[in-house]
Amino acid sequence: MANPIQLKTPFRNYVEQAKPQGAAVPEGLQSLLIALVGTCRTLSDEVAQGALIGILGSAGTGNVQGEVQQKLDVIANDLLIEGVQGCAALAGIASEEIEEPLPVGKGVGDYLLLFDPLDGSSNIDVNVSIGTIFSILQKPNPNTPLTTSDFLQEGRKQVAAGYVVYGPQTTLAITLGDGVDLFTLDAVSGEFLLIKQGIAISASTKEFAINMSNMRHWAAPVKRYVEECLAGVSGPRQKDFNMRWIASMVADVHRVLSRGGIFMYPWDQREPGKPGKLRLMYEANPMSLLVEQAGGQSINGVDAILDLKPHGLHERVSVMLGSAEEVSLLRAYHAQG
Ligand code: P6P
């Protein structure tokens, strides 16, 4: 954020004071962001209650991805949809949990909201960090009826992107296109308070994150990169690496934003027709904007994810993001084949 704002400023005041690229945040976007983040505060309370209010375990239903929904997936989706209904500038919503976009009001307005309401839900029942990932686009034609194609914009066109990680702290990371700022939920005031401005990802790292159990299925460039990390100081990288895998993208990416690293969920031959596991529109794109805004890089192996032209609301993508030196090396290995 170009204009420094006092630490511990509540999110609602930050949004009013913020001037990304020198211009104030439009009022419609301000109200959408405040409603969205306020709903995540409510969701944080629900997540923290867990078994005490009987919301753990499977909902017994499936989502558009063909995945079993956890009760909290459904609760989070319903809460977020309800929480932004009053935002006059919001035209529509796209969610991991529903097939088609959802018009808000008459389906007209300046903005489109996309989210994965609760990412990492396989971790819910074992009390490991999970999170909400969100992306906001401008509606191409504010006054025409909502269509799916309105959402199919390259990630670089996002006007805002972020996540809330429900972990030891409930922390919001957000970019309005002018750097990445962090807020932590204050239990006393119930407000998200600014704790850090201008997050910067270190260019180099000794930490990689990938699900190693899939190693035999990866493409050669990814295998080469990881094998070289594992070879350590006596190998071509001439340094030892550490590995992390939380199996919750929000938590893994928060660690990368906080102390550098590289996070990978690459294409693998288990389902060769699928480009990857993670979804482009409401997982990879928002995370990629955050990472690039913090000085890192995010690719599908060949191209910057933010430059990819989407063809489907729920399309998947191969993801390699984080410290610039590492992502550049992976990109070079893909170019060499
Ligand atoms: P795996 C969670 O289900 C998720 O979509 C991401 O949050 C996470 O990075 C990934 O899947 C974990 O996948 O195959 O390791 O369980």
mmCIF file of C-alpha atoms and ligand atoms in Angstrom, residues 96 116 119-122 211 214 245 247-250 252 263 265 270 277-279 283, ligand 1:
data_model
loop_
_atom_site.group_PDB
_atom_site.id
_atom_site.type_symbol
_atom_site.label_atom_id
_atom_site.label_comp_id
_atom_site.label_asym_id
_atom_site.label_seq_id
_atom_site.Cartn_x
_atom_site.Cartn_y
_atom_site.Cartn_z
ATOM 1 C CA GLU A 96 -16.481 -23.477 -5.464
ATOM 2 C CA ASP A 116 -13.609 -20.835 -2.088
ATOM 3 C CA ASP A 119 -10.393 -24.202 1.613
ATOM 4 C CA GLY A 120 -8.611 -27.154 3.157
ATOM 5 C CA SER A 121 -11.785 -28.643 4.591
ATOM 6 C CA SER A 122 -10.174 -32.084 4.903
ATOM 7 C CA ASN A 211 2.593 -33.476 -1.502
ATOM 8 C CA ASN A 214 2.578 -37.931 -5.620
ATOM 9 C CA TRP A 245 2.907 -29.738 3.477
ATOM 10 C CA ALA A 247 -2.621 -29.758 2.744
ATOM 11 C CA SER A 248 -4.398 -26.458 3.233
ATOM 12 C CA MET A 249 -3.447 -24.027 0.478
ATOM 13 C CA VAL A 250 -4.329 -20.995 2.592
ATOM 14 C CA ASP A 252 0.819 -23.082 3.051
ATOM 15 C CA PHE A 263 4.304 -23.993 -2.904
ATOM 16 C CA TYR A 265 0.511 -28.456 -6.706
ATOM 17 C CA ARG A 270 -3.026 -39.638 -12.087
ATOM 18 C CA LYS A 277 -6.021 -30.053 -8.737
ATOM 19 C CA LEU A 278 -6.427 -26.414 -7.711
ATOM 20 C CA ARG A 279 -9.047 -24.113 -9.228
ATOM 21 C CA GLU A 283 -7.866 -20.348 -5.594
HETATM 22 P P1 P6P B 1 -3.813 -33.117 -1.169
HETATM 23 C C1 P6P B 1 -7.499 -28.695 -0.018
HETATM 24 O O1 P6P B 1 -8.397 -29.750 -0.308
HETATM 25 C C2 P6P B 1 -6.780 -28.345 -1.296
HETATM 26 O O2 P6P B 1 -7.674 -27.944 -2.262
HETATM 27 C C3 P6P B 1 -5.732 -27.271 -1.009
HETATM 28 O O3 P6P B 1 -6.096 -26.425 0.007
HETATM 29 C C4 P6P B 1 -4.498 -28.088 -0.648
HETATM 30 O O4 P6P B 1 -3.287 -27.427 -0.962
HETATM 31 C C5 P6P B 1 -4.664 -29.345 -1.478
HETATM 32 O O5 P6P B 1 -6.055 -29.483 -1.763
HETATM 33 C C6 P6P B 1 -4.189 -30.577 -0.732
HETATM 34 O O6 P6P B 1 -4.309 -31.655 -1.613
HETATM 35 O O7 P6P B 1 -3.889 -33.930 -2.443
HETATM 36 O O8 P6P B 1 -2.406 -32.972 -0.647
HETATM 37 O O9 P6P B 1 -4.774 -33.559 -0.088
#
